[in-house]
Amino acid sequence: MQTLTTILAISVLIVAAYGDICRRRIPNELAIAIAILGLARMIIAGEPSAALWTLAAGAAVLFTGFLVFWRGLIGGGDAKLLAAVVLLVGYRELADLLLIMSLVGGLLALVVIAIDRLGPWLPPVPVILSICGAPLRLAVFAEEKLERLLQFARPSASRPAVSHSPPMRPSVPYGVAIAAAGVMVLVFQSSLPG
């Protein structure tokens, strides 16, 4: 059962990362799905004290994330996704998660700055597509289907206006760093014996 929740969580994290790259937005439904999968993993593990520590860590990360959001440094979706990923990986892996997320986020920031500065000289061929291939196409397909499903689930009055214009200044899709760190920690956890 842990393997199934891990596979589902990795899939949702890939969709969240792709959506953050394309629209700089992480739907609440994806963060909720990750949190639910995290709660399921806690129940399956059957360790009440670890579950309580993980819930406390998730709450602390959510509080800290909203303070950072309030200062305008990250998006609200990033704060919610990070707290949900903490529930998913557990409190024991929190330091690893934050370290990997910081390293990936820093690298991502450098890439965004480089693209912003070198944009006119870069070829228009999307290099990421050639590197990622099928997994990226699968994420695109899943994200499009999820968006269509969410449009039907939301009342028409509360549907946000989707802007397809690029951001005014370069922004870093930190959801990608959060998702990448979550996937790496999950893969590491699932490779451990026992």
Short mmCIF file of C-alpha atoms in Angstrom, two decimals:
data_model
loop_
_atom_site.label_atom_id
_atom_site.label_comp_id
_atom_site.label_asym_id
_atom_site.label_seq_id
_atom_site.Cartn_x
_atom_site.Cartn_y
_atom_site.Cartn_z
CA MET A 1 0.00 0.00 0.00
CA GLN A 2 2.93 2.34 0.72
CA THR A 3 4.15 1.75 -2.83
CA LEU A 4 0.78 2.79 -4.26
CA THR A 5 0.67 6.00 -2.21
CA THR A 6 4.26 6.74 -3.23
CA ILE A 7 3.47 6.31 -6.93
CA LEU A 8 0.33 8.45 -6.64
CA ALA A 9 2.22 11.12 -4.70
CA ILE A 10 5.04 11.26 -7.25
CA SER A 11 2.46 11.60 -10.03
CA VAL A 12 0.67 14.47 -8.26
CA LEU A 13 3.99 16.19 -7.53
CA ILE A 14 4.97 16.01 -11.21
CA VAL A 15 1.64 17.57 -12.20
CA ALA A 16 2.07 20.30 -9.56
CA ALA A 17 5.59 21.08 -10.79
CA TYR A 18 4.46 21.27 -14.40
CA GLY A 19 1.56 23.57 -13.51
CA ASP A 20 3.91 25.80 -11.52
CA ILE A 21 6.27 26.05 -14.49
CA CYS A 22 3.48 26.91 -16.92
CA ARG A 23 1.26 29.20 -14.85
CA ARG A 24 3.17 29.91 -11.64
CA ARG A 25 0.14 28.50 -9.83
CA ILE A 26 -0.35 25.36 -7.74
CA PRO A 27 -4.03 24.45 -7.36
CA ASN A 28 -5.20 23.85 -3.79
CA GLU A 29 -6.59 20.50 -4.92
CA LEU A 30 -3.08 19.21 -5.61
CA ALA A 31 -1.76 20.27 -2.19
CA ILE A 32 -4.82 18.68 -0.57
CA ALA A 33 -4.24 15.46 -2.53
CA ILE A 34 -0.62 15.35 -1.33
CA ALA A 35 -1.71 16.00 2.27
CA ILE A 36 -4.31 13.21 2.06
CA LEU A 37 -1.69 10.82 0.68
CA GLY A 38 0.60 11.85 3.54
CA LEU A 39 -2.12 11.13 6.08
CA ALA A 40 -2.74 7.77 4.41
CA ARG A 41 0.98 6.92 4.66
CA MET A 42 0.91 7.83 8.37
CA ILE A 43 -2.09 5.59 8.99
CA ILE A 44 -0.53 2.72 7.04
CA ALA A 45 2.75 3.09 8.97
CA GLY A 46 0.86 2.72 12.26
CA GLU A 47 3.24 4.83 14.36
CA PRO A 48 1.10 7.29 16.39
CA SER A 49 4.02 9.20 17.91
CA ALA A 50 5.69 9.64 14.50
CA ALA A 51 2.35 10.80 13.08
CA LEU A 52 2.00 13.43 15.83
CA TRP A 53 5.55 14.70 15.26
CA THR A 54 4.91 14.81 11.52
CA LEU A 55 1.66 16.75 12.01
CA ALA A 56 3.50 19.20 14.27
CA ALA A 57 6.28 19.59 11.70
CA GLY A 58 3.73 20.12 8.95
CA ALA A 59 1.94 22.79 10.99
CA ALA A 60 5.24 24.55 11.76
CA VAL A 61 6.23 24.50 8.08
CA LEU A 62 2.79 25.79 7.05
CA PHE A 63 3.02 28.64 9.56
CA THR A 64 6.55 29.51 8.46
CA GLY A 65 5.54 29.20 4.80
CA PHE A 66 2.70 31.66 5.26
CA LEU A 67 5.04 34.13 6.96
CA VAL A 68 7.38 33.88 3.97
CA PHE A 69 4.36 34.21 1.64
CA TRP A 70 3.21 37.27 3.56
CA ARG A 71 6.63 38.83 2.90
CA GLY A 72 6.13 38.13 -0.81
CA LEU A 73 9.03 35.74 -1.19
CA ILE A 74 7.05 32.66 -2.24
CA GLY A 75 3.53 31.97 -3.41
CA GLY A 76 0.73 30.69 -1.21
CA GLY A 77 0.58 27.49 -3.24
CA ASP A 78 4.26 26.90 -2.52
CA ALA A 79 3.64 27.24 1.23
CA LYS A 80 0.71 24.82 1.13
CA LEU A 81 2.51 22.33 -1.10
CA LEU A 82 5.58 22.33 1.15
CA ALA A 83 3.49 21.64 4.26
CA ALA A 84 1.67 18.83 2.43
CA VAL A 85 4.97 17.30 1.30
CA VAL A 86 6.19 17.36 4.91
CA LEU A 87 3.12 15.29 5.83
CA LEU A 88 3.99 12.96 2.97
CA VAL A 89 7.66 12.33 3.79
CA GLY A 90 7.44 12.54 7.59
CA TYR A 91 9.25 14.55 10.22
CA ARG A 92 12.33 12.31 10.16
CA GLU A 93 13.07 13.38 6.57
CA LEU A 94 12.34 17.09 7.08
CA ALA A 95 16.00 18.16 7.11
CA ASP A 96 16.74 16.14 3.95
CA LEU A 97 13.65 17.57 2.25
CA LEU A 98 14.59 21.17 3.08
CA LEU A 99 18.22 20.68 2.05
CA ILE A 100 17.33 19.14 -1.31
CA MET A 101 14.61 21.75 -1.88
CA SER A 102 17.09 24.56 -1.14
CA LEU A 103 19.69 23.17 -3.52
CA VAL A 104 17.18 22.58 -6.32
CA GLY A 105 15.58 25.99 -5.67
CA GLY A 106 18.96 27.74 -5.87
CA LEU A 107 19.81 25.96 -9.10
CA LEU A 108 16.37 26.82 -10.46
CA ALA A 109 16.85 30.48 -9.52
CA LEU A 110 20.17 30.53 -11.39
CA VAL A 111 18.49 29.00 -14.46
CA VAL A 112 15.68 31.59 -14.33
CA ILE A 113 18.20 34.43 -14.04
CA ALA A 114 20.29 33.00 -16.90
CA ILE A 115 17.24 32.63 -19.13
CA ASP A 116 16.15 36.17 -18.30
CA ARG A 117 19.59 37.60 -19.10
CA LEU A 118 20.40 35.37 -22.07
CA GLY A 119 16.86 34.96 -23.42
CA PRO A 120 17.37 36.78 -26.72
CA TRP A 121 20.40 34.64 -27.53
CA LEU A 122 18.92 31.27 -26.57
CA PRO A 123 17.46 29.09 -29.35
CA PRO A 124 13.67 28.79 -29.26
CA VAL A 125 13.84 24.99 -29.07
CA PRO A 126 12.64 23.83 -25.65
CA VAL A 127 15.60 21.91 -24.28
CA ILE A 128 13.56 20.52 -21.39
CA LEU A 129 11.30 18.64 -23.81
CA SER A 130 14.23 16.87 -25.40
CA ILE A 131 15.64 15.93 -21.99
CA CYS A 132 12.41 14.85 -20.30
CA GLY A 133 10.61 13.31 -23.26
CA ALA A 134 7.73 11.00 -22.38
CA PRO A 135 7.46 11.87 -18.65
CA LEU A 136 6.96 15.53 -19.50
CA ARG A 137 4.35 14.73 -22.16
CA LEU A 138 2.55 12.55 -19.60
CA ALA A 139 2.64 15.40 -17.07
CA VAL A 140 1.26 17.80 -19.71
CA PHE A 141 -1.56 15.37 -20.49
CA ALA A 142 -2.38 14.80 -16.80
CA GLU A 143 -2.27 18.52 -16.02
CA GLU A 144 -4.64 19.34 -18.90
CA LYS A 145 -7.10 16.63 -17.82
CA LEU A 146 -6.94 17.75 -14.19
CA GLU A 147 -7.51 21.39 -15.15
CA ARG A 148 -10.53 20.40 -17.24
CA LEU A 149 -11.91 18.33 -14.35
CA LEU A 150 -11.34 21.16 -11.86
CA GLN A 151 -13.16 23.62 -14.13
CA PHE A 152 -16.27 21.48 -13.89
CA ALA A 153 -15.91 21.04 -10.14
CA ARG A 154 -15.66 24.76 -9.39
CA PRO A 155 -18.73 26.95 -9.49
CA SER A 156 -18.52 29.31 -12.45
CA ALA A 157 -18.47 32.40 -10.22
CA SER A 158 -15.37 31.24 -8.37
CA ARG A 159 -13.35 30.24 -11.43
CA PRO A 160 -10.20 32.30 -11.52
CA ALA A 161 -9.37 34.22 -14.65
CA VAL A 162 -6.44 32.45 -16.25
CA SER A 163 -3.85 34.81 -17.62
CA HIS A 164 -1.62 33.36 -20.30
CA SER A 165 0.71 36.35 -20.35
CA PRO A 166 4.20 35.86 -18.97
CA PRO A 167 5.05 37.40 -15.61
CA MET A 168 6.28 41.00 -15.60
CA ARG A 169 9.54 40.08 -13.88
CA PRO A 170 11.25 36.72 -13.75
CA SER A 171 9.88 34.50 -11.03
CA VAL A 172 11.13 31.20 -9.76
CA PRO A 173 8.67 28.30 -9.75
CA TYR A 174 9.60 27.07 -6.27
CA GLY A 175 6.88 24.42 -6.57
CA VAL A 176 9.31 22.62 -8.88
CA ALA A 177 11.98 22.57 -6.16
CA ILE A 178 9.45 21.40 -3.57
CA ALA A 179 8.15 18.67 -5.87
CA ALA A 180 11.65 17.56 -6.89
CA ALA A 181 12.75 17.33 -3.25
CA GLY A 182 9.59 15.41 -2.35
CA VAL A 183 10.12 12.95 -5.20
CA MET A 184 13.79 12.45 -4.28
CA VAL A 185 13.00 11.81 -0.61
CA LEU A 186 10.15 9.43 -1.51
CA VAL A 187 12.36 7.49 -3.92
CA PHE A 188 15.08 7.28 -1.26
CA GLN A 189 12.56 6.12 1.35
CA SER A 190 11.14 3.44 -0.94
CA SER A 191 14.63 2.14 -1.76
CA LEU A 192 15.44 1.47 1.90
CA PRO A 193 15.00 -2.12 3.08
CA GLY A 194 12.16 -2.91 5.47
#
